[in-house]
mmCIF file of C-alpha atoms and ligand atoms in Angstrom:
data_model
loop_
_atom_site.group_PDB
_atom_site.id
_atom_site.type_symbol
_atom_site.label_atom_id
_atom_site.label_comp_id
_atom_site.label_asym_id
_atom_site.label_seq_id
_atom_site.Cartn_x
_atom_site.Cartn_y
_atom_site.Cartn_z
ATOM 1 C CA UNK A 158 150.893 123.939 122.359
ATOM 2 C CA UNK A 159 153.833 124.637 120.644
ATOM 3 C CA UNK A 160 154.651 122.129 117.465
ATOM 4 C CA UNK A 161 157.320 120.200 118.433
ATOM 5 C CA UNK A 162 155.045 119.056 121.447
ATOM 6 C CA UNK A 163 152.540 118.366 119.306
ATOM 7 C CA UNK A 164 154.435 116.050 116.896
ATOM 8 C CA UNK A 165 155.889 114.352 120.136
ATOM 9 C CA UNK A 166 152.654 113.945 121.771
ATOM 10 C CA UNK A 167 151.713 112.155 118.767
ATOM 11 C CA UNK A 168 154.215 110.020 118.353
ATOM 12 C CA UNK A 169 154.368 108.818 121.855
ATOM 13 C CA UNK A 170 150.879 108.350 121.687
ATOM 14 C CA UNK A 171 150.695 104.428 121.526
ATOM 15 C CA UNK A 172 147.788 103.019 118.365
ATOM 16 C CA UNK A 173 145.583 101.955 121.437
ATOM 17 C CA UNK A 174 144.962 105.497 123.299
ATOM 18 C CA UNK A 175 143.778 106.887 119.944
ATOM 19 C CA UNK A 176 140.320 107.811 119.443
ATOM 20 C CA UNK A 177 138.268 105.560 117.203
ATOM 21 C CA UNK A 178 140.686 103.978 114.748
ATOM 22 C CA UNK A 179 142.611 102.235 115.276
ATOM 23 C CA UNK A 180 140.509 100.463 117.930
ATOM 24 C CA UNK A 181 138.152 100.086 115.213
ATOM 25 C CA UNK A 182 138.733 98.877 111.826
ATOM 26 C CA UNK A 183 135.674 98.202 109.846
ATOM 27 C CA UNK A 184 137.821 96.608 107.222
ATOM 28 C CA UNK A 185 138.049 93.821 109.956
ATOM 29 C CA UNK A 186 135.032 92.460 109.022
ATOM 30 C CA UNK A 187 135.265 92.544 105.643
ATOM 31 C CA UNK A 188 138.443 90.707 105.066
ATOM 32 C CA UNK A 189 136.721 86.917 103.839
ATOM 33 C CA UNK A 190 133.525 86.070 102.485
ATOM 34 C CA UNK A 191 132.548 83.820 105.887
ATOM 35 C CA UNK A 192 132.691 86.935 107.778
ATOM 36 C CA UNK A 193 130.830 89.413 105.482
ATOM 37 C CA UNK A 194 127.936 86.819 105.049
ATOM 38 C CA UNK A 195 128.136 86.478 108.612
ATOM 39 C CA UNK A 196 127.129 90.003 109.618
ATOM 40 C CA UNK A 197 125.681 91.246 106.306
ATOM 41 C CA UNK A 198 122.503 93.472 107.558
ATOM 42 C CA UNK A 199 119.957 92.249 104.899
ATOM 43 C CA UNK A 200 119.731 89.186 102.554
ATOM 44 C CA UNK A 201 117.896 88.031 99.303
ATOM 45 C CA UNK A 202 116.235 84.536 99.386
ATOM 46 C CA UNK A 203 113.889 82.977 96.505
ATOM 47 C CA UNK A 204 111.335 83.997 99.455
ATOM 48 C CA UNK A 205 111.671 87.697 98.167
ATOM 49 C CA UNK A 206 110.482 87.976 94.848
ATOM 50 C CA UNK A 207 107.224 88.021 92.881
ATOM 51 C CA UNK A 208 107.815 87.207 89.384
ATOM 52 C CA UNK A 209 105.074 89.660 87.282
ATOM 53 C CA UNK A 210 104.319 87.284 83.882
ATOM 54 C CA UNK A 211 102.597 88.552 80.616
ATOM 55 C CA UNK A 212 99.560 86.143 79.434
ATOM 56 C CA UNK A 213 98.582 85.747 75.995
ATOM 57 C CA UNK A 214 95.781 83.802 73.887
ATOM 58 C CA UNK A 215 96.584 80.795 72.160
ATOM 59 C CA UNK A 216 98.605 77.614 72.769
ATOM 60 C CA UNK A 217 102.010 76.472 73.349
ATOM 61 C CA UNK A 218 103.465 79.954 72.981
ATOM 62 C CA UNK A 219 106.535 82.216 74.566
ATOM 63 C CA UNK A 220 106.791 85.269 72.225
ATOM 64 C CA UNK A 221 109.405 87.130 73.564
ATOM 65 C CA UNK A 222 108.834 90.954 74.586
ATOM 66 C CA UNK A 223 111.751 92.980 72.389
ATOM 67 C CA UNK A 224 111.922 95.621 74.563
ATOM 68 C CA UNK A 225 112.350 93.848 77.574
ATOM 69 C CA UNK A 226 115.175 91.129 76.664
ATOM 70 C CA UNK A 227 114.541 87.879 78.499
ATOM 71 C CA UNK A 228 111.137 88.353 79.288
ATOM 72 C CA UNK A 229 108.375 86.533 77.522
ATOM 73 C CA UNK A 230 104.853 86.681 76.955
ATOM 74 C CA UNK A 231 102.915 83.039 77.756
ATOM 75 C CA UNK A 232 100.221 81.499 76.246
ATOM 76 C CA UNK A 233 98.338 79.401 79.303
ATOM 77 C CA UNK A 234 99.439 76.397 79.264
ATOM 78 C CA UNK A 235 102.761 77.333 79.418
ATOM 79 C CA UNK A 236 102.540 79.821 82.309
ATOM 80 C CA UNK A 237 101.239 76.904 83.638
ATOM 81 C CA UNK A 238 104.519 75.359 83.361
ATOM 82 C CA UNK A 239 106.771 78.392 84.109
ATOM 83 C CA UNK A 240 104.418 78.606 87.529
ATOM 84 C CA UNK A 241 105.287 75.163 88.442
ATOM 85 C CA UNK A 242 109.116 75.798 87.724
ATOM 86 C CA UNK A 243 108.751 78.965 89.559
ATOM 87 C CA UNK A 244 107.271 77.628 92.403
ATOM 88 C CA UNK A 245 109.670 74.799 92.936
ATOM 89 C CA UNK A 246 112.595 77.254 92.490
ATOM 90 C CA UNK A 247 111.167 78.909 95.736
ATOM 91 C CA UNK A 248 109.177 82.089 94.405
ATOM 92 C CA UNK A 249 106.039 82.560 96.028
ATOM 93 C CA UNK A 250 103.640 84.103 94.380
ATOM 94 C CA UNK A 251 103.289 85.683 90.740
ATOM 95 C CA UNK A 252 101.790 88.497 89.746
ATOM 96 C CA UNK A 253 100.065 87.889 85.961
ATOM 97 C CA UNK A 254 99.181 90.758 83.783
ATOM 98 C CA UNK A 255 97.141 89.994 80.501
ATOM 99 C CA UNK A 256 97.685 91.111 76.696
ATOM 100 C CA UNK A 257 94.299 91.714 75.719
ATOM 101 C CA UNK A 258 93.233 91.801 72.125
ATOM 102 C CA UNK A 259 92.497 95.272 70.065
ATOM 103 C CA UNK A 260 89.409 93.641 69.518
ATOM 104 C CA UNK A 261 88.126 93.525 73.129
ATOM 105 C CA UNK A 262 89.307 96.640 74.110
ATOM 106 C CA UNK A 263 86.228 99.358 74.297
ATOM 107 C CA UNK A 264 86.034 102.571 76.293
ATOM 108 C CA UNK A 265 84.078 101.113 79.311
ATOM 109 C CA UNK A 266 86.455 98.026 79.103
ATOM 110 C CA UNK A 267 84.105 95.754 80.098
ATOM 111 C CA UNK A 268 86.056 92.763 79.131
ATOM 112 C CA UNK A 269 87.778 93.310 82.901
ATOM 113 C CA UNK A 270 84.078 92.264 84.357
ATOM 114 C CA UNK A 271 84.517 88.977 82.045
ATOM 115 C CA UNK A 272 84.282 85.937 84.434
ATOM 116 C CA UNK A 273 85.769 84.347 81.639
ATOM 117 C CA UNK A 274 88.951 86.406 80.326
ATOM 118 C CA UNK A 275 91.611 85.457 79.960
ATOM 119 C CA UNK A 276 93.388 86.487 83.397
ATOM 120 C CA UNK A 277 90.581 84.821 84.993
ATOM 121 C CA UNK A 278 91.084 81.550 82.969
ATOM 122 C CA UNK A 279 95.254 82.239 83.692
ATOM 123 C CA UNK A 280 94.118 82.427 87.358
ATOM 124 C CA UNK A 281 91.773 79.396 87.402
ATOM 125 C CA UNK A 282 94.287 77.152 85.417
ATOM 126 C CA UNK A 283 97.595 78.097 87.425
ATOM 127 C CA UNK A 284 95.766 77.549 90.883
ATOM 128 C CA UNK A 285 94.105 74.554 89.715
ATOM 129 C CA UNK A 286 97.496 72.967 88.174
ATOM 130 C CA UNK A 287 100.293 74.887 90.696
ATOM 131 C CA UNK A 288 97.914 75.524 94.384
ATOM 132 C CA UNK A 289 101.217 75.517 96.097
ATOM 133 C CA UNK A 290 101.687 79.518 94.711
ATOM 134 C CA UNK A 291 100.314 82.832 95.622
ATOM 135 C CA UNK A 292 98.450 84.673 92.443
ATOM 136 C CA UNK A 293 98.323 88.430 92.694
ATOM 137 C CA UNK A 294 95.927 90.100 89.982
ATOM 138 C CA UNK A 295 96.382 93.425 89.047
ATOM 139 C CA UNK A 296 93.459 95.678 89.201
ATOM 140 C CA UNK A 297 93.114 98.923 86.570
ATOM 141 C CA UNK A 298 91.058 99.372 83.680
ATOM 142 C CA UNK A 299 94.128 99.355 81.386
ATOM 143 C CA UNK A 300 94.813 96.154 79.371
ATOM 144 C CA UNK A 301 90.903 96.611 78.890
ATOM 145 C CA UNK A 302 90.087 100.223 77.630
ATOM 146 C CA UNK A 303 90.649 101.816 74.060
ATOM 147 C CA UNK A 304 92.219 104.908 75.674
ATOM 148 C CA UNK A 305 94.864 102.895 77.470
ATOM 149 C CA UNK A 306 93.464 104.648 80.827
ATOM 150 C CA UNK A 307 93.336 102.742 84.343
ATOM 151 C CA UNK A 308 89.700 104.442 84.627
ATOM 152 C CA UNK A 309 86.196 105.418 82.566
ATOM 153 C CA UNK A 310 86.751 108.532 80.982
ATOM 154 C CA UNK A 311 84.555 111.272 81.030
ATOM 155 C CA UNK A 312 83.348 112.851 77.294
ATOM 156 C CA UNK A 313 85.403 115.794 77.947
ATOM 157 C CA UNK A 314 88.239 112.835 78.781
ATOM 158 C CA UNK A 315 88.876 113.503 82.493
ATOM 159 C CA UNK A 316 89.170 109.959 84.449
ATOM 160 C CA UNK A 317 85.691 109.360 86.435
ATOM 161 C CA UNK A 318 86.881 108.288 90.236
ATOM 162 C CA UNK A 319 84.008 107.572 91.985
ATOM 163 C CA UNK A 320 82.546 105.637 88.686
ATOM 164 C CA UNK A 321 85.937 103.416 88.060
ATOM 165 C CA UNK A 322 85.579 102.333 91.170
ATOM 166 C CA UNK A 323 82.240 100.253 90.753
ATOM 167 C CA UNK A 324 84.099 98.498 87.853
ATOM 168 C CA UNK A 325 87.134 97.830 90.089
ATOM 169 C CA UNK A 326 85.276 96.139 92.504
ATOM 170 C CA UNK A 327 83.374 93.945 89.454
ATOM 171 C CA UNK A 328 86.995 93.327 88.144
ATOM 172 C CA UNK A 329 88.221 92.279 91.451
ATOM 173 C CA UNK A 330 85.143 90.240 92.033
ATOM 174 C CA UNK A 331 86.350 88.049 88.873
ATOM 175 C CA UNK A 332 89.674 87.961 89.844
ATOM 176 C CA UNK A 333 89.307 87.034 93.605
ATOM 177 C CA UNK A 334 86.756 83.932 92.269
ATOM 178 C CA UNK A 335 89.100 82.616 89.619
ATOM 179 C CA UNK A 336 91.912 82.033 92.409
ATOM 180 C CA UNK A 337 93.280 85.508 92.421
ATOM 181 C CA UNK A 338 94.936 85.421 96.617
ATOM 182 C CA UNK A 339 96.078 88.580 96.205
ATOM 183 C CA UNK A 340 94.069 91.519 94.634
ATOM 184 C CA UNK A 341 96.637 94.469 93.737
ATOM 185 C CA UNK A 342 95.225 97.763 93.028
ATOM 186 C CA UNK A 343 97.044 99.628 90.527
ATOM 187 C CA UNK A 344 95.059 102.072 89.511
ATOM 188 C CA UNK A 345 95.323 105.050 92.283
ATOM 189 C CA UNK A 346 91.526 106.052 92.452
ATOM 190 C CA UNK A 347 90.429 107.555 95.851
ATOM 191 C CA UNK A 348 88.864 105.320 98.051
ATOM 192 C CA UNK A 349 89.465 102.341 95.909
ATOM 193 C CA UNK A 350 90.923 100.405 98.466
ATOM 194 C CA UNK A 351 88.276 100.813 100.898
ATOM 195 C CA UNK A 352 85.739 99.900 98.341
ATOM 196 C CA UNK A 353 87.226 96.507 97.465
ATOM 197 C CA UNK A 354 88.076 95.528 100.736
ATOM 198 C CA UNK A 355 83.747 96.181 101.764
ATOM 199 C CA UNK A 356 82.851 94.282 98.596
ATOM 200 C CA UNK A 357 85.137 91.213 99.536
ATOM 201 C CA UNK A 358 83.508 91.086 102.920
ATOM 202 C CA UNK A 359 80.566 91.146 101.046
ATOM 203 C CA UNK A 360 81.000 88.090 98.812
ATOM 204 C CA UNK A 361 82.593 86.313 101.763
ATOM 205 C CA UNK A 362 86.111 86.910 100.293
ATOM 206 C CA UNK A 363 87.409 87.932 103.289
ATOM 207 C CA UNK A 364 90.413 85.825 103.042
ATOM 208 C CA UNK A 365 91.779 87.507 100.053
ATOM 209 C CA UNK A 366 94.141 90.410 100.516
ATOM 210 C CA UNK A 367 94.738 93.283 99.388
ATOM 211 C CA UNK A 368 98.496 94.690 98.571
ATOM 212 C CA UNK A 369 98.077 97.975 97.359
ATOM 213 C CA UNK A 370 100.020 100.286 94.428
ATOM 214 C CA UNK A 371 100.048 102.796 97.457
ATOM 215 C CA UNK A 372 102.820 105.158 95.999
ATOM 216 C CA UNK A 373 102.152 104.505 92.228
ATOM 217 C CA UNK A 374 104.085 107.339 90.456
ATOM 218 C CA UNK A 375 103.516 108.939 87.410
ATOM 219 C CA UNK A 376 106.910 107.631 85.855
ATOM 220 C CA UNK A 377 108.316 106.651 82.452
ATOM 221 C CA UNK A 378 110.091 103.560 83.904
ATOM 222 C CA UNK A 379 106.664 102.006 82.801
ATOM 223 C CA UNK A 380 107.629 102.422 78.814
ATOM 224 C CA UNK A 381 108.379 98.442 77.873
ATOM 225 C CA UNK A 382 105.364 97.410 80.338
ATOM 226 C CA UNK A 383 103.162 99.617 77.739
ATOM 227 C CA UNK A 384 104.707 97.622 75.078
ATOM 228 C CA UNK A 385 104.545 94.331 76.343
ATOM 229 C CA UNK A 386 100.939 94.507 77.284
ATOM 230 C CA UNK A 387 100.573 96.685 74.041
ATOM 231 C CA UNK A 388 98.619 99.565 75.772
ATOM 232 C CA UNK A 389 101.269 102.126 74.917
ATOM 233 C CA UNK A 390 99.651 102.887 71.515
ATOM 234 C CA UNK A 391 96.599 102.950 72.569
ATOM 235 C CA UNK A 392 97.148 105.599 75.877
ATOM 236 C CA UNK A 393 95.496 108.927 75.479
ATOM 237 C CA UNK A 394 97.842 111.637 77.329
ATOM 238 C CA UNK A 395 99.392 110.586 80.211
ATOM 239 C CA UNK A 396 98.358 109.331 83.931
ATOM 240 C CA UNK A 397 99.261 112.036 86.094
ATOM 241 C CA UNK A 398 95.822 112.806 87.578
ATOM 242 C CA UNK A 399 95.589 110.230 89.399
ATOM 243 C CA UNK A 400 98.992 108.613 89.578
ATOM 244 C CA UNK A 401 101.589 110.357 91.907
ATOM 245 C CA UNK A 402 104.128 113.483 91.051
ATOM 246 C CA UNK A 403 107.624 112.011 91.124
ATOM 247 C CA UNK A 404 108.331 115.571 93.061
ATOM 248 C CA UNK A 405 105.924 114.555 96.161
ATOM 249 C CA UNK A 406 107.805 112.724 99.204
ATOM 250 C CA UNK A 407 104.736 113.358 101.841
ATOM 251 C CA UNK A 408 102.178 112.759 99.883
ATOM 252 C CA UNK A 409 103.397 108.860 99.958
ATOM 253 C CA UNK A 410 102.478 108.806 103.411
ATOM 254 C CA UNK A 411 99.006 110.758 103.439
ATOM 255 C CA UNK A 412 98.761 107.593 100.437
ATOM 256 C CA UNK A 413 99.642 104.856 102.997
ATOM 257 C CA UNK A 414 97.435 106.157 105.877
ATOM 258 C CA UNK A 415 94.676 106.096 103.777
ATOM 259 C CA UNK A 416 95.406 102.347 102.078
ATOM 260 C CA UNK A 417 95.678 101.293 105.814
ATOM 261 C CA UNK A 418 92.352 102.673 107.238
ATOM 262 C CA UNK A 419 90.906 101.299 104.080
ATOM 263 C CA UNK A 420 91.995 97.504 104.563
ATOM 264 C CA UNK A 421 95.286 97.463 102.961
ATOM 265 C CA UNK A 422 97.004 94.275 103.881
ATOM 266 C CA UNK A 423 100.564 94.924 102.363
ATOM 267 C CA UNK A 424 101.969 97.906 100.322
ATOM 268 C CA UNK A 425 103.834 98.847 97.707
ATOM 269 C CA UNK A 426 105.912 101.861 96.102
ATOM 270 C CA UNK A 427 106.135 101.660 92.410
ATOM 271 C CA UNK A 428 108.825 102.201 90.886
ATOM 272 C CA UNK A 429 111.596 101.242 93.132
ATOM 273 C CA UNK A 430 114.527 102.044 92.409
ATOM 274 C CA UNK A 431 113.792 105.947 91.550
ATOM 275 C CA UNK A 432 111.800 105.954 94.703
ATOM 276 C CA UNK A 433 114.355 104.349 97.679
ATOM 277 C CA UNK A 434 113.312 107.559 99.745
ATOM 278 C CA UNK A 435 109.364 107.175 99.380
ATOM 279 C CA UNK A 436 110.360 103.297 100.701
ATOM 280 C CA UNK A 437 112.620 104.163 103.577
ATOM 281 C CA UNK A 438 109.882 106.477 104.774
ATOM 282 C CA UNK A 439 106.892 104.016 104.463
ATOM 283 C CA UNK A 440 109.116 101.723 106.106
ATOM 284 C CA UNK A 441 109.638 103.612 109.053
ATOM 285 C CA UNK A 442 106.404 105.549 109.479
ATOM 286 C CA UNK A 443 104.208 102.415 108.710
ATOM 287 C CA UNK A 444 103.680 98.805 110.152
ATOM 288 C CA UNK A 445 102.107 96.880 106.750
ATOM 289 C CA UNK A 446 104.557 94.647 105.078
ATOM 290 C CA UNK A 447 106.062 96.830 102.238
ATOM 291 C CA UNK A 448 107.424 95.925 98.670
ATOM 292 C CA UNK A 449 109.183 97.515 95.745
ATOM 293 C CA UNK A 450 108.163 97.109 92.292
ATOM 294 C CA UNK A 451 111.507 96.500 90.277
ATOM 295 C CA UNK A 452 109.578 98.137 86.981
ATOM 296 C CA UNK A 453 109.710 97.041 83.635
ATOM 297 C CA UNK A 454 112.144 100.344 82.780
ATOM 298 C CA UNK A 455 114.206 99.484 85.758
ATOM 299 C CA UNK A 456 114.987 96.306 83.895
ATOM 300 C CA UNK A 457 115.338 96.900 80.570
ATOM 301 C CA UNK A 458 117.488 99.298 81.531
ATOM 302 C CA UNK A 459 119.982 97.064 83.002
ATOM 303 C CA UNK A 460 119.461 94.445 80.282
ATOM 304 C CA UNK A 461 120.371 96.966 77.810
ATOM 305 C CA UNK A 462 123.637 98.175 79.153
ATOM 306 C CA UNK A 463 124.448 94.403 79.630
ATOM 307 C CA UNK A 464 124.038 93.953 76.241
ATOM 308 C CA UNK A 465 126.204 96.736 74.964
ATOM 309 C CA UNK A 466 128.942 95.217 77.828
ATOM 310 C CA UNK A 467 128.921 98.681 80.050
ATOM 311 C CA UNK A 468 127.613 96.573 83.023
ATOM 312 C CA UNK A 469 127.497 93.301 84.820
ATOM 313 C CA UNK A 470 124.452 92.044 84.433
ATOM 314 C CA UNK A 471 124.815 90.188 87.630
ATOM 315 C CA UNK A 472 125.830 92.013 89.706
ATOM 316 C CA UNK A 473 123.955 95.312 88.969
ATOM 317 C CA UNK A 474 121.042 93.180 89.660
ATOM 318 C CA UNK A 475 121.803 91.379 92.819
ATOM 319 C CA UNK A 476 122.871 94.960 94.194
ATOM 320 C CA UNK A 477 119.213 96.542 92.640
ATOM 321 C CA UNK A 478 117.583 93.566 94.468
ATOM 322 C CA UNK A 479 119.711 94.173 97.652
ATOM 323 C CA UNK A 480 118.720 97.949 97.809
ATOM 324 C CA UNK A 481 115.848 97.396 98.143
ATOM 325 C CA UNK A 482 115.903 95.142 101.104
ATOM 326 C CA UNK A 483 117.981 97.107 102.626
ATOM 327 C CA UNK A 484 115.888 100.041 102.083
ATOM 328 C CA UNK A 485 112.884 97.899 104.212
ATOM 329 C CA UNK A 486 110.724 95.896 101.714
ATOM 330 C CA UNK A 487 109.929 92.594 102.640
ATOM 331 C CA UNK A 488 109.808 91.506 99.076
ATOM 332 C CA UNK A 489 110.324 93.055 95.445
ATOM 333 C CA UNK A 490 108.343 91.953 91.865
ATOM 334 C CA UNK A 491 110.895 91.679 89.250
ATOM 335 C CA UNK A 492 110.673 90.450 86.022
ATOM 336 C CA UNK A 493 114.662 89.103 86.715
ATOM 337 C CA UNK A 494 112.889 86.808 89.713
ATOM 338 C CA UNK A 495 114.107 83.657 87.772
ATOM 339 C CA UNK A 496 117.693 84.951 87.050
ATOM 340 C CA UNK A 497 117.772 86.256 90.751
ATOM 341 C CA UNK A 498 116.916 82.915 92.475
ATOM 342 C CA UNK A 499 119.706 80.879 89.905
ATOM 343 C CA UNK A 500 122.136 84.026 91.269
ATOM 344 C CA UNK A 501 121.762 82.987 94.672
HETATM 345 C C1 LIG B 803 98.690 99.117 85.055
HETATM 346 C C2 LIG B 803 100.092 98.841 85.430
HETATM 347 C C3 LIG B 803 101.259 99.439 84.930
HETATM 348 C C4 LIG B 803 102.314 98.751 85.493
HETATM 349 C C5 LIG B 803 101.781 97.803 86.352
HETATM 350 N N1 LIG B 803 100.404 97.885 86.316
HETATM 351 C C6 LIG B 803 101.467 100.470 83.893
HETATM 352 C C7 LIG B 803 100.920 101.807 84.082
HETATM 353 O O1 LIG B 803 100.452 102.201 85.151
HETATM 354 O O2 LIG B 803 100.890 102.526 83.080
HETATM 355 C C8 LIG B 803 103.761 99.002 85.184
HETATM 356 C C9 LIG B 803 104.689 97.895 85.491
HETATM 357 C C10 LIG B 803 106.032 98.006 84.878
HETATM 358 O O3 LIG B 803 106.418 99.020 84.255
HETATM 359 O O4 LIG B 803 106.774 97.029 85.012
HETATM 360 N N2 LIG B 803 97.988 100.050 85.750
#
């Protein structure tokens, strides 16, 4: 075809005949906010998030955690309060994590078998003062051991598997009792899952479920959660024999299969953000309802460059939040839950 024919081809060519545009102008539906709330493909509600909250001894105290700006540490009585506010703000459930004194802290940590620690007295008071929210415990050896591990070390300091899971279940068995709903594994021991879930039928728990850390990766996103639950002095080494390789993709799912034959009710990839691939996947090779954990890194991260005026606060978050919807999780723990649901 010889140029000229070309051009005039072209130009007789009315907008209509052409292929695709302009027939099609996605811009269409972007031109007023009506219309883009109208088809947007995913949305955050209050409904989403789990607010994780720090517990600490004492009374009438909110010590703030410095390297996570906005987030607090609460005595009891006032997570009670912050529950209550929570829950009327439309969160559903919290996830509580307690700062356990030096003190208590031994290489067994046997304090997490402690009917009457202080998660278990968090969990008791907020369900007996705020029944209207769901409590998710958090189930590792952590907060509880000397060496900062999730497990019982061995002398020559590898973590024991098949031995941390006996405490597990005792720790669990605490929790669930106390008003734990939710029971959250976060430790990634083989067959841990499994083992709860039988010991729950057991003790005629079988109404409490189970959302499981199922792809838990070794990460240093989890730096200001060491510090606000002061275990990052304390750790020995790090955690990657038995958390995940941030290199492994299939590995996530050989993970899921075996948290759902074990019982899992609902899982979780931890962190998120780092981790949107490992969530897509789980989302479209698995049924369970899935969730991101937005990890304490994650938001410092965006706190800090907020601070120093290099981002919108705002609206870095409510687009963090949105990815992760969008990416297939049902819901997302954030420590920016209360900011989030004031944003909508
Ligand atoms: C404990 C636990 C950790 C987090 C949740 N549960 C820390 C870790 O595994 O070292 C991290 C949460 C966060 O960074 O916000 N097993």
């Amino acid at each position: 075809m010889q140029r000229t024919e070309r051009n005039s081809y072209n130009a007789g060519m009315r907008n209509s005949d052409k292929i695709g545009f302009p027939l099609h102008r996605p811009r269409r539906l972007r031109q007023s906010g009506w219309i883009r709330d109208l088809v947007a493909e995913t949305r955050l509600a209050p409904q989403d998030f789990i607010w994780p909250v720090f517990v600490i001894e004492g009374e009438n105290t909110a010590e703030p955690v410095s390297s996570m700006p906005g987030v607090s540490r609460y005595t009891i009585d006032r997570l009670v309060a912050e529950a209550r506010a929570a829950q009327q703000s439309g969160i559903p459930a919290l996830a509580l994590f307690p700062v356990v004194d030096a003190a208590r802290k031994t290489a067994d940590g046997k304090e997490a078998l402690n009917a009457d620690n202080l998660i278990c007295r968090a969990l008791s008071a907020v369900k007996e003062a705020v029944p209207e929210i769901g409590l998710i415990a958090d189930v590792a050896l952590d907060p509880y051991t000397s060496h900062g591990h999730d497990g019982l070390m061995s002398e020559k300091g590898a973590i024991l598997n098949d031995e941390t899971i006996e405490v597990l279940c005792g720790q669990a068995l605490v929790q669930a009792r106390a008003g734990a709903d939710i029971i959250a594994p976060s430790d990634m021991m083989d067959g841990r899952v499994g083992a709860i879930r039988h010991m729950l039928e057991d003790e005629g728990l079988q109404n409490t479920m189970i959302l499981s850390y199922t792809a838990k990766y070794a990460s240093g996103y989890y730096g200001p959660f060491r510090d606000a639950v002061t275990s990052a002095g304390a750790l020995k080494g790090d955690k990657k024999t038995y958390q995940m390789d941030p290199r492994n993709r299939d590995e996530a799912l050989l993970e899921a299969a075996l948290d759902i034959s074990e019982g899992a009710d609902m899982l979780m990839v931890k962190p998120g953000l780092a981790y949107l691939d490992t969530i897509v996947r789980l989302y479209d090779n698995t049924q369970l309802p899935l969730f991101a954990y937005h990890v304490s890194g994650e938001y410092s991260m965006l706190k800090a460059a907020a601070q120093n005026g290099w981002l919108d606060y705002d609206s870095c978050l409510m687009e963090t939040l949105t990815a992760f919807k969008r990416a297939g999780c049902r819901g997302i723990l954030t420590y920016a839950a209360r900011e989030a649901v004031d944003l909508l």
